[in-house]
Structures are given as C-alpha cells and as structure tokens.
mmCIF file of C-alpha atoms in Angstrom:
data_model
loop_
_atom_site.group_PDB
_atom_site.id
_atom_site.type_symbol
_atom_site.label_atom_id
_atom_site.label_comp_id
_atom_site.label_asym_id
_atom_site.label_seq_id
_atom_site.Cartn_x
_atom_site.Cartn_y
_atom_site.Cartn_z
ATOM 1 C CA MET A 170 43.019 -31.046 -35.582
ATOM 2 C CA ASP A 171 45.279 -34.067 -36.009
ATOM 3 C CA LYS A 172 48.798 -33.126 -34.873
ATOM 4 C CA LYS A 173 50.526 -34.627 -37.929
ATOM 5 C CA LEU A 174 48.196 -32.766 -40.265
ATOM 6 C CA LEU A 175 48.721 -29.501 -38.405
ATOM 7 C CA LYS A 176 52.494 -30.020 -38.444
ATOM 8 C CA GLN A 177 52.420 -30.474 -42.219
ATOM 9 C CA LEU A 178 50.370 -27.304 -42.663
ATOM 10 C CA SER A 179 52.737 -25.385 -40.346
ATOM 11 C CA LEU A 180 55.879 -25.982 -42.429
ATOM 12 C CA ILE A 181 57.593 -22.794 -43.586
ATOM 13 C CA THR A 182 57.144 -22.535 -47.357
ATOM 14 C CA ASP A 183 59.699 -21.149 -49.815
ATOM 15 C CA GLU A 184 57.503 -18.072 -50.193
ATOM 16 C CA GLU A 185 57.498 -17.538 -46.431
ATOM 17 C CA LYS A 186 61.283 -18.036 -46.258
ATOM 18 C CA GLU A 187 61.720 -15.131 -48.681
ATOM 19 C CA ILE A 188 59.457 -12.982 -46.522
ATOM 20 C CA LEU A 189 61.373 -13.877 -43.354
ATOM 21 C CA ALA A 190 64.614 -13.080 -45.211
ATOM 22 C CA GLY A 191 63.435 -9.505 -45.661
ATOM 23 C CA SER A 192 60.966 -9.319 -48.538
ATOM 24 C CA GLN A 193 58.516 -6.506 -47.795
ATOM 25 C CA ASP A 194 55.827 -7.271 -50.378
ATOM 26 C CA ILE A 195 53.993 -10.319 -51.634
ATOM 27 C CA ASN A 196 55.382 -11.988 -54.733
ATOM 28 C CA ARG A 197 52.789 -10.805 -57.263
ATOM 29 C CA SER A 198 53.833 -13.376 -59.859
ATOM 30 C CA LEU A 199 52.418 -16.121 -57.614
ATOM 31 C CA TYR A 200 48.943 -14.584 -57.531
ATOM 32 C CA TYR A 201 48.402 -12.099 -60.353
ATOM 33 C CA LYS A 202 48.649 -12.376 -64.117
ATOM 34 C CA SER A 203 51.159 -10.064 -65.840
ATOM 35 C CA GLU A 204 50.208 -6.398 -66.033
ATOM 36 C CA GLY A 205 49.726 -6.625 -69.804
ATOM 37 C CA SER A 206 47.169 -9.447 -69.635
ATOM 38 C CA MET A 207 43.401 -9.087 -69.768
ATOM 39 C CA SER A 208 43.027 -9.909 -66.054
ATOM 40 C CA LYS A 209 42.268 -7.210 -63.520
ATOM 41 C CA GLN A 210 45.288 -5.666 -61.844
ATOM 42 C CA ASN A 211 44.522 -6.805 -58.287
ATOM 43 C CA GLU A 212 42.533 -9.945 -59.062
ATOM 44 C CA VAL A 213 44.071 -13.176 -57.776
ATOM 45 C CA ASP A 214 43.912 -15.568 -60.724
ATOM 46 C CA ALA A 215 42.732 -19.169 -60.342
ATOM 47 C CA SER A 216 44.924 -20.352 -63.218
ATOM 48 C CA LEU A 217 48.024 -19.616 -61.110
ATOM 49 C CA LEU A 218 46.715 -21.593 -58.134
ATOM 50 C CA LEU A 219 44.779 -24.448 -59.750
ATOM 51 C CA ALA A 220 46.289 -27.061 -62.039
ATOM 52 C CA ARG A 221 44.614 -27.325 -65.433
ATOM 53 C CA GLY A 222 41.326 -29.228 -65.227
ATOM 54 C CA LYS A 223 41.011 -28.923 -61.448
ATOM 55 C CA LEU A 224 37.916 -27.411 -59.864
ATOM 56 C CA ILE A 225 39.229 -27.292 -56.289
ATOM 57 C CA ASP A 226 42.546 -27.223 -54.430
ATOM 58 C CA ILE A 227 43.989 -25.949 -51.164
ATOM 59 C CA ARG A 228 47.052 -24.033 -50.032
ATOM 60 C CA PRO A 229 48.108 -22.909 -46.552
ATOM 61 C CA HIS A 230 47.645 -19.191 -46.037
ATOM 62 C CA THR A 231 50.950 -17.331 -46.431
ATOM 63 C CA ARG A 232 52.018 -15.861 -43.076
ATOM 64 C CA PHE A 233 54.245 -12.985 -41.935
ATOM 65 C CA ILE A 234 53.092 -10.446 -44.540
ATOM 66 C CA HIS A 235 50.296 -8.033 -45.323
ATOM 67 C CA PHE A 236 48.078 -8.879 -48.299
ATOM 68 C CA PRO A 237 46.767 -5.643 -49.827
ATOM 69 C CA GLU A 238 43.161 -5.403 -50.962
ATOM 70 C CA HIS A 239 42.384 -7.802 -53.791
ATOM 71 C CA THR A 240 39.593 -9.791 -55.415
ATOM 72 C CA HIS A 241 39.519 -13.380 -56.743
ATOM 73 C CA ASN A 242 38.143 -14.867 -59.946
ATOM 74 C CA PHE A 243 37.151 -17.949 -57.929
ATOM 75 C CA VAL A 244 35.261 -18.805 -54.757
ATOM 76 C CA GLU A 245 37.474 -18.972 -51.667
ATOM 77 C CA PHE A 246 36.887 -20.789 -48.382
ATOM 78 C CA VAL A 247 39.190 -20.050 -45.472
ATOM 79 C CA TYR A 248 39.354 -22.528 -42.588
ATOM 80 C CA MET A 249 41.202 -21.496 -39.436
ATOM 81 C CA CYS A 250 43.185 -24.518 -38.190
ATOM 82 C CA SER A 251 44.856 -22.756 -35.249
ATOM 83 C CA GLY A 252 45.438 -19.238 -33.981
ATOM 84 C CA SER A 253 43.643 -16.380 -35.726
ATOM 85 C CA THR A 254 43.776 -14.137 -38.787
ATOM 86 C CA LYS A 255 42.428 -10.628 -39.303
ATOM 87 C CA HIS A 256 40.612 -9.741 -42.519
ATOM 88 C CA ILE A 257 39.041 -6.619 -43.966
ATOM 89 C CA ILE A 258 36.313 -7.611 -46.423
ATOM 90 C CA ASP A 259 34.429 -4.943 -48.348
ATOM 91 C CA GLY A 260 35.637 -2.475 -45.725
ATOM 92 C CA GLN A 261 34.454 -4.544 -42.734
ATOM 93 C CA ARG A 262 36.870 -5.981 -40.166
ATOM 94 C CA LEU A 263 36.558 -9.665 -39.309
ATOM 95 C CA THR A 264 38.718 -11.927 -37.118
ATOM 96 C CA LEU A 265 38.771 -15.660 -37.774
ATOM 97 C CA HIS A 266 39.460 -17.876 -34.760
ATOM 98 C CA GLU A 267 40.352 -21.559 -34.612
ATOM 99 C CA GLY A 268 37.595 -23.659 -36.176
ATOM 100 C CA ASP A 269 35.889 -20.765 -37.981
ATOM 101 C CA LEU A 270 34.922 -20.824 -41.661
ATOM 102 C CA LEU A 271 34.871 -17.902 -44.077
ATOM 103 C CA PHE A 272 33.327 -18.229 -47.549
ATOM 104 C CA MET A 273 33.872 -15.461 -50.123
ATOM 105 C CA ASN A 274 32.477 -15.122 -53.615
ATOM 106 C CA GLN A 275 34.314 -13.669 -56.615
ATOM 107 C CA HIS A 276 33.164 -10.140 -55.848
ATOM 108 C CA ALA A 277 34.556 -9.787 -52.316
ATOM 109 C CA ARG A 278 37.326 -7.217 -51.805
ATOM 110 C CA GLN A 279 39.670 -8.764 -49.243
ATOM 111 C CA GLU A 280 42.658 -7.453 -47.317
ATOM 112 C CA ILE A 281 44.575 -9.647 -44.839
ATOM 113 C CA LEU A 282 46.798 -8.471 -41.990
ATOM 114 C CA PRO A 283 50.071 -10.330 -41.262
ATOM 115 C CA ALA A 284 49.701 -13.696 -39.514
ATOM 116 C CA ASP A 285 52.189 -15.149 -37.021
ATOM 117 C CA LYS A 286 53.877 -18.575 -37.088
ATOM 118 C CA ASP A 287 51.126 -20.352 -35.153
ATOM 119 C CA ASP A 288 48.274 -18.741 -37.093
ATOM 120 C CA ILE A 289 47.541 -21.612 -39.469
ATOM 121 C CA ALA A 290 44.770 -21.166 -42.026
ATOM 122 C CA VAL A 291 43.936 -23.159 -45.141
ATOM 123 C CA ASN A 292 42.589 -21.495 -48.273
ATOM 124 C CA PHE A 293 40.306 -23.525 -50.545
ATOM 125 C CA ILE A 294 40.432 -22.312 -54.146
ATOM 126 C CA ILE A 295 37.198 -23.368 -55.846
ATOM 127 C CA LEU A 296 35.783 -22.697 -59.292
ATOM 128 C CA PRO A 297 32.014 -21.981 -59.312
ATOM 129 C CA GLN A 298 31.409 -25.066 -61.494
ATOM 130 C CA PHE A 299 32.357 -27.222 -58.503
ATOM 131 C CA PHE A 300 29.045 -26.307 -56.868
ATOM 132 C CA ASP A 301 27.018 -27.471 -59.874
ATOM 133 C CA SER A 302 27.759 -31.095 -59.062
ATOM 134 C CA ILE A 303 26.928 -30.524 -55.395
ATOM 135 C CA LEU A 304 23.541 -29.045 -56.258
ATOM 136 C CA ASN A 305 22.861 -31.932 -58.636
ATOM 137 C CA LYS A 306 23.753 -34.511 -55.978
ATOM 138 C CA LEU A 307 21.617 -32.718 -53.377
ATOM 139 C CA GLU A 308 18.711 -32.170 -55.756
ATOM 140 C CA GLY A 309 16.380 -34.282 -53.642
ATOM 141 C CA THR A 310 17.159 -32.201 -50.567
ATOM 142 C CA SER A 311 15.044 -29.330 -51.915
ATOM 143 C CA SER A 312 16.424 -26.878 -49.396
ATOM 144 C CA ALA A 313 15.840 -23.220 -50.141
ATOM 145 C CA LEU A 314 18.458 -22.406 -47.527
ATOM 146 C CA LEU A 315 21.057 -24.562 -49.292
ATOM 147 C CA ASP A 316 20.246 -22.915 -52.622
ATOM 148 C CA PHE A 317 20.532 -19.498 -51.031
ATOM 149 C CA ILE A 318 23.904 -20.185 -49.415
ATOM 150 C CA ILE A 319 25.357 -21.402 -52.702
ATOM 151 C CA SER A 320 23.846 -18.459 -54.585
ATOM 152 C CA CYS A 321 25.622 -16.150 -52.130
ATOM 153 C CA LEU A 322 28.898 -17.678 -53.300
ATOM 154 C CA THR A 323 28.234 -17.752 -57.025
ATOM 155 C CA ASP A 324 25.796 -14.977 -58.019
ATOM 156 C CA LYS A 325 26.837 -11.490 -59.067
ATOM 157 C CA ASP A 326 23.972 -9.478 -57.650
ATOM 158 C CA MET A 327 23.933 -10.437 -53.973
ATOM 159 C CA GLY A 328 23.937 -7.720 -51.330
ATOM 160 C CA GLY A 329 26.936 -9.194 -49.517
ATOM 161 C CA ASN A 330 29.978 -11.066 -50.712
ATOM 162 C CA TYR A 331 30.925 -13.298 -47.799
ATOM 163 C CA LEU A 332 29.493 -15.795 -45.342
ATOM 164 C CA TYR A 333 31.130 -16.264 -41.939
ATOM 165 C CA PHE A 334 30.346 -19.423 -39.947
ATOM 166 C CA ASP A 335 31.039 -19.380 -36.217
ATOM 167 C CA VAL A 336 31.268 -23.180 -35.942
ATOM 168 C CA SER A 337 34.386 -23.763 -33.848
ATOM 169 C CA GLY A 338 32.433 -25.831 -31.316
ATOM 170 C CA VAL A 339 30.506 -27.937 -33.832
ATOM 171 C CA LEU A 340 32.248 -31.332 -33.906
ATOM 172 C CA PRO A 341 30.700 -32.773 -37.116
ATOM 173 C CA ILE A 342 31.742 -29.705 -39.109
ATOM 174 C CA GLN A 343 35.246 -29.736 -37.626
ATOM 175 C CA ASN A 344 35.607 -33.429 -38.510
ATOM 176 C CA LEU A 345 34.433 -32.833 -42.074
ATOM 177 C CA MET A 346 36.859 -29.951 -42.545
ATOM 178 C CA GLU A 347 39.734 -32.091 -41.279
ATOM 179 C CA ASN A 348 38.682 -34.897 -43.631
ATOM 180 C CA LEU A 349 38.479 -32.475 -46.554
ATOM 181 C CA ILE A 350 41.964 -31.104 -45.877
ATOM 182 C CA TRP A 351 43.359 -34.627 -45.558
ATOM 183 C CA ILE A 352 41.809 -35.608 -48.905
ATOM 184 C CA MET A 353 43.255 -32.550 -50.642
ATOM 185 C CA LEU A 354 46.743 -33.073 -49.170
ATOM 186 C CA THR A 355 47.045 -36.831 -49.711
ATOM 187 C CA SER A 356 45.470 -36.866 -53.200
ATOM 188 C CA PRO A 357 43.880 -40.343 -53.166
ATOM 189 C CA GLY A 358 42.930 -41.840 -56.531
ATOM 190 C CA ASN A 359 39.269 -40.869 -56.162
ATOM 191 C CA LYS A 360 40.090 -37.392 -54.839
ATOM 192 C CA ARG A 361 37.459 -35.479 -56.834
ATOM 193 C CA THR A 362 34.623 -37.802 -55.801
ATOM 194 C CA LEU A 363 35.718 -37.777 -52.163
ATOM 195 C CA SER A 364 36.098 -33.991 -52.044
ATOM 196 C CA GLN A 365 32.692 -33.407 -53.646
ATOM 197 C CA SER A 366 30.988 -35.922 -51.356
ATOM 198 C CA THR A 367 32.627 -34.407 -48.277
ATOM 199 C CA MET A 368 31.636 -30.903 -49.381
ATOM 200 C CA GLU A 369 28.043 -32.106 -49.819
ATOM 201 C CA LEU A 370 28.058 -33.399 -46.239
ATOM 202 C CA LEU A 371 29.599 -30.131 -45.073
ATOM 203 C CA PHE A 372 26.792 -28.079 -46.611
ATOM 204 C CA LEU A 373 24.134 -30.390 -45.190
ATOM 205 C CA ASN A 374 25.634 -30.023 -41.716
ATOM 206 C CA LEU A 375 25.954 -26.254 -42.064
ATOM 207 C CA LEU A 376 22.201 -26.119 -42.730
ATOM 208 C CA ASP A 377 21.626 -27.345 -39.176
ATOM 209 C CA TYR A 378 23.612 -24.379 -37.844
ATOM 210 C CA ALA A 379 22.197 -21.583 -39.991
ATOM 211 C CA ASP A 380 21.817 -19.485 -36.836
ATOM 212 C CA ARG A 381 25.636 -19.286 -36.772
ATOM 213 C CA ILE A 382 25.895 -17.736 -40.244
ATOM 214 C CA GLN A 383 26.905 -14.102 -40.464
ATOM 215 C CA VAL A 384 26.802 -12.292 -43.780
ATOM 216 C CA SER A 385 28.127 -8.944 -44.868
ATOM 217 C CA GLY A 386 26.907 -6.418 -42.323
ATOM 218 C CA SER A 387 25.810 -4.087 -45.104
ATOM 219 C CA SER A 388 23.370 -6.679 -46.441
ATOM 220 C CA TYR A 389 20.289 -6.419 -44.225
ATOM 221 C CA GLU A 390 18.122 -8.302 -46.710
ATOM 222 C CA GLN A 391 20.617 -11.141 -47.048
ATOM 223 C CA ASN A 392 20.751 -11.569 -43.273
ATOM 224 C CA LEU A 393 16.970 -11.534 -43.079
ATOM 225 C CA MET A 394 16.600 -14.097 -45.868
ATOM 226 C CA ILE A 395 18.932 -16.534 -44.112
ATOM 227 C CA GLN A 396 16.895 -16.099 -40.921
ATOM 228 C CA LEU A 397 13.677 -16.677 -42.858
ATOM 229 C CA LEU A 398 14.891 -19.806 -44.622
ATOM 230 C CA ASN A 399 16.261 -21.223 -41.383
ATOM 231 C CA TYR A 400 12.854 -20.517 -39.804
ATOM 232 C CA MET A 401 11.217 -22.545 -42.580
ATOM 233 C CA GLU A 402 13.707 -25.403 -42.205
ATOM 234 C CA THR A 403 13.028 -25.783 -38.495
ATOM 235 C CA GLU A 404 9.390 -24.671 -38.068
ATOM 236 C CA TYR A 405 7.799 -25.635 -41.383
ATOM 237 C CA LYS A 406 4.823 -27.350 -39.724
ATOM 238 C CA GLU A 407 3.501 -24.140 -38.134
ATOM 239 C CA ALA A 408 5.447 -21.498 -40.090
ATOM 240 C CA SER A 409 3.639 -18.420 -41.387
ATOM 241 C CA LEU A 410 4.763 -15.181 -42.978
ATOM 242 C CA SER A 411 2.849 -13.115 -40.433
ATOM 243 C CA ASP A 412 4.571 -14.899 -37.537
ATOM 244 C CA PHE A 413 8.049 -14.368 -39.004
ATOM 245 C CA ALA A 414 7.327 -10.730 -39.854
ATOM 246 C CA GLU A 415 6.065 -10.087 -36.319
ATOM 247 C CA ARG A 416 9.116 -11.748 -34.728
ATOM 248 C CA ASN A 417 11.433 -9.553 -36.781
ATOM 249 C CA HIS A 418 9.377 -6.349 -36.499
ATOM 250 C CA ILE A 419 8.976 -5.929 -40.241
ATOM 251 C CA ASP A 420 5.946 -5.038 -42.341
ATOM 252 C CA ILE A 421 4.458 -8.199 -43.882
ATOM 253 C CA TYR A 422 3.989 -6.580 -47.306
ATOM 254 C CA THR A 423 7.624 -5.427 -47.373
ATOM 255 C CA MET A 424 8.761 -8.903 -46.306
ATOM 256 C CA SER A 425 6.636 -10.575 -48.972
ATOM 257 C CA ARG A 426 8.079 -8.422 -51.758
ATOM 258 C CA MET A 427 11.639 -8.996 -50.532
ATOM 259 C CA ILE A 428 11.171 -12.794 -50.528
ATOM 260 C CA LYS A 429 9.856 -12.755 -54.084
ATOM 261 C CA ARG A 430 12.729 -10.538 -55.225
ATOM 262 C CA ARG A 431 15.441 -12.541 -53.453
ATOM 263 C CA ALA A 432 14.175 -16.099 -53.885
ATOM 264 C CA GLY A 433 12.119 -15.758 -57.065
ATOM 265 C CA LYS A 434 9.209 -17.444 -55.256
ATOM 266 C CA THR A 435 6.573 -16.479 -52.722
ATOM 267 C CA PHE A 436 6.673 -17.447 -49.046
ATOM 268 C CA LYS A 437 3.823 -19.892 -49.680
ATOM 269 C CA GLU A 438 5.642 -21.558 -52.578
ATOM 270 C CA LEU A 439 8.849 -21.958 -50.542
ATOM 271 C CA LEU A 440 6.931 -23.370 -47.582
ATOM 272 C CA ILE A 441 5.025 -25.879 -49.730
ATOM 273 C CA GLU A 442 8.307 -27.045 -51.287
ATOM 274 C CA LYS A 443 9.769 -27.617 -47.827
ATOM 275 C CA LYS A 444 6.702 -29.498 -46.589
ATOM 276 C CA MET A 445 6.558 -31.689 -49.691
ATOM 277 C CA SER A 446 10.289 -32.400 -49.467
ATOM 278 C CA GLN A 447 9.858 -33.557 -45.869
ATOM 279 C CA ALA A 448 6.841 -35.647 -46.858
ATOM 280 C CA CYS A 449 8.915 -37.349 -49.573
ATOM 281 C CA TYR A 450 11.618 -38.141 -47.040
ATOM 282 C CA LEU A 451 9.078 -39.732 -44.686
ATOM 283 C CA LEU A 452 7.437 -41.701 -47.502
ATOM 284 C CA LYS A 453 10.810 -43.119 -48.567
ATOM 285 C CA ASN A 454 12.310 -43.778 -45.163
ATOM 286 C CA THR A 455 9.446 -44.646 -42.789
ATOM 287 C CA SER A 456 6.339 -46.835 -42.732
ATOM 288 C CA LEU A 457 4.123 -44.048 -41.374
ATOM 289 C CA ALA A 458 0.613 -43.904 -42.805
ATOM 290 C CA VAL A 459 0.075 -41.177 -45.398
ATOM 291 C CA THR A 460 -2.444 -39.444 -43.116
ATOM 292 C CA ASP A 461 0.156 -39.332 -40.322
ATOM 293 C CA ILE A 462 2.768 -37.924 -42.707
ATOM 294 C CA ALA A 463 0.335 -35.251 -43.875
ATOM 295 C CA TYR A 464 -0.280 -34.205 -40.279
ATOM 296 C CA SER A 465 3.429 -34.274 -39.369
ATOM 297 C CA VAL A 466 4.265 -31.741 -42.100
ATOM 298 C CA GLY A 467 1.406 -29.412 -41.189
ATOM 299 C CA TYR A 468 -1.642 -30.577 -43.177
ATOM 300 C CA GLU A 469 -4.798 -31.392 -41.208
ATOM 301 C CA ASN A 470 -6.803 -31.663 -44.428
ATOM 302 C CA THR A 471 -5.455 -34.850 -46.028
ATOM 303 C CA SER A 472 -7.405 -34.271 -49.254
ATOM 304 C CA TYR A 473 -5.599 -30.957 -49.721
ATOM 305 C CA PHE A 474 -2.282 -32.678 -48.947
ATOM 306 C CA HIS A 475 -2.986 -35.307 -51.629
ATOM 307 C CA ARG A 476 -3.906 -32.660 -54.229
ATOM 308 C CA THR A 477 -0.814 -30.581 -53.453
ATOM 309 C CA PHE A 478 1.478 -33.620 -53.560
ATOM 310 C CA ARG A 479 0.069 -34.835 -56.884
ATOM 311 C CA ALA A 480 0.333 -31.346 -58.388
ATOM 312 C CA MET A 481 4.037 -31.213 -57.490
ATOM 313 C CA TYR A 482 5.140 -34.794 -58.263
ATOM 314 C CA GLY A 483 2.518 -36.082 -60.711
ATOM 315 C CA VAL A 484 1.647 -39.107 -58.563
ATOM 316 C CA SER A 485 -0.191 -39.796 -55.315
ATOM 317 C CA PRO A 486 1.813 -40.153 -52.069
ATOM 318 C CA ARG A 487 0.997 -43.885 -52.069
ATOM 319 C CA ASP A 488 2.296 -44.367 -55.624
ATOM 320 C CA TYR A 489 5.362 -42.258 -54.850
ATOM 321 C CA ARG A 490 6.225 -44.567 -51.951
ATOM 322 C CA PHE A 491 5.626 -47.669 -54.085
ATOM 323 C CA ASN A 492 7.831 -46.343 -56.901
ATOM 324 C CA LYS A 493 10.668 -45.512 -54.505
ATOM 325 C CA MET A 494 10.480 -48.949 -52.898
ATOM 326 C CA LYS A 495 10.614 -50.533 -56.360
ATOM 327 C CA GLU A 496 13.652 -48.407 -57.297
ATOM 328 C CA THR A 497 15.411 -49.545 -54.119
ATOM 329 C CA ARG A 498 14.656 -53.216 -54.842
ATOM 330 C CA ASP A 499 15.901 -52.849 -58.425
ATOM 331 C CA ASP A 500 19.108 -51.168 -57.253
ATOM 332 C CA THR A 501 19.848 -53.883 -54.685
ATOM 333 C CA GLY A 502 18.711 -56.774 -56.879
ATOM 334 C CA HIS A 503 16.126 -57.926 -54.331
#
C-alpha cells in the first residue's frame, strides 16, 4: 500500500487515545444506539457511522481494545492493510493477514481481539442498497457466481454469514482496494460514482479468484455452491452435473435438489445462462462467425444454439449482433 495512505490510516484517533490513557471498554455511544431505543442491544448501528444519505463509508479499525460479540445492521467489509487481526465470527476463529478481505452480512456475530499499533485494518460500512446499483450495472454480466456472492451478503436465510477472500497476492484486487480507500478518504466530487464503479471492478476481479473464497465453515452447502458456480464460470463448454457431482463425491440427485433450493434454478438453466452470456459477449466484441461462437460455448448443433438463443433473447444471434453494432454507432455518433 502507498506509504502516505498507510501513514494516514495509522494515525492514533481520539478514541484510541482514550483507550491508551486507560479506558478498559469500548465507547458504546460511538457504535450502539441508547439502551431505550428500538435497536438491538449489541447491534452496531449504521446511523452512527454513516452520514445521512450515504450508502458507504470507511473508518480505520479501532486498535488496542477487545470488541465484544456484536452484530451490524449493515454489510461490513474489512480490508487488512498491514499486520493482522483476529476475529471470532459465529463462533469460528479467523485471522486476517495483510491483503486479506473479509465480507460480513448483517447476521454475522463478530468478536474482535485487540490489535496492535501496526495492525492496520479498514472497515467499510455499506448499506445493502449499495449493491442494487452494482447488480444493475453488471446486469449484462449474467454471472450466477456474482449473484450468489452478493446474496451471501444481503439475504437473511444463507447458511453462513461471512465470506473470506485469501487474495493478498492478487495484484489487481490489491490495487482496486487501495483505489477504493483513496476515493473514500479524499472525497472527490464524484465520490459515489467512483466508489460504485470501483466496487463493480472489484467484484468482477473476485470472480476470477473464486477458488480463494472461504465461507462459514458450518455452511457445507454454501461452500459447495461457490465451487459449483466457479466450475460453471471456468468450464462451461464441457460442464455437466454428473462430472461435478463425481469430482465432489456427492450423489447427483442430492446435488440437483440443493442447486434448485439454493439458486432457484436447475443446473441446466444456470449452464444455459452462462453459455448464452458468453455467446453475447463474443457477438458484441468479436467478428467470429456465429457457427464458431456456438462451438466455442459448447454447442455442436448450431440449429439448437439458434433456437436456444432466440428463446432467451427474442432475436437471432445475427440480429443481436446487428442491433448491438447499431447501438454502438448511435452512442458514438458514427
């Protein structure tokens, strides 16, 4: 991380000065609503950390003190800038090292052990609505894995409440996190647009490293679904439910029912969506013949590819390409 940025994040805050002066407990008024309010007793409240109208903000993690178990009424990302921090989430111990990312939804029960001076972490406080705009912007991506990751952070009925990304050695993700922190600290005039765009890029890059995602250890199904969706993302041309089930030593009928329950769609439906999404990308961005595109996404029968494409998009692949080219010309004025 940039040395100037890290130096700014390392400054001792007024809250930390009180702790170093002898305070034994966290200052509850900074995190929790008054005891007489409608909020839960140990629920960190977004209204105390986010200015009115904001969907996202950051604050350096407070060091030198133990944070007792608590929940949040917002989504929290923790990025480890330097050193390490120790967390207990839903009863499971987890250590974040430099460059790691931890995402928690509103239902995670988190406890944090005291951090030292050089253990610098940044907490992102994010309201769930922030992800609506990201999903809208990435609508054309049609990634079941992306949808699943975001659902892990926003849905109530997921088996696990956190996602841990071991991405310390992944340069694009590290650069994006540094950019995101810089945007949040410097508050440029177009801060919201920049932060949303950077977060979109972050999610797209994380999709390429789905094998580095760890979810709550108690959520076997959630782990398996992430493996399945990553399998589809990378092997969609030859992917099959029987192959995945065999690789993971699971009964195919059990796997099929779990996919339908978790994703709301069948394996076949998810796979077709992925293949069609890739076909759309190739139609828009290459001059490959339609027959070559059909083959590249796993269809040897081009007639079946045409029927499937038309059923999903209402036009033939040829007309889809023509319409997209026309849209591009209209947008550029050429």
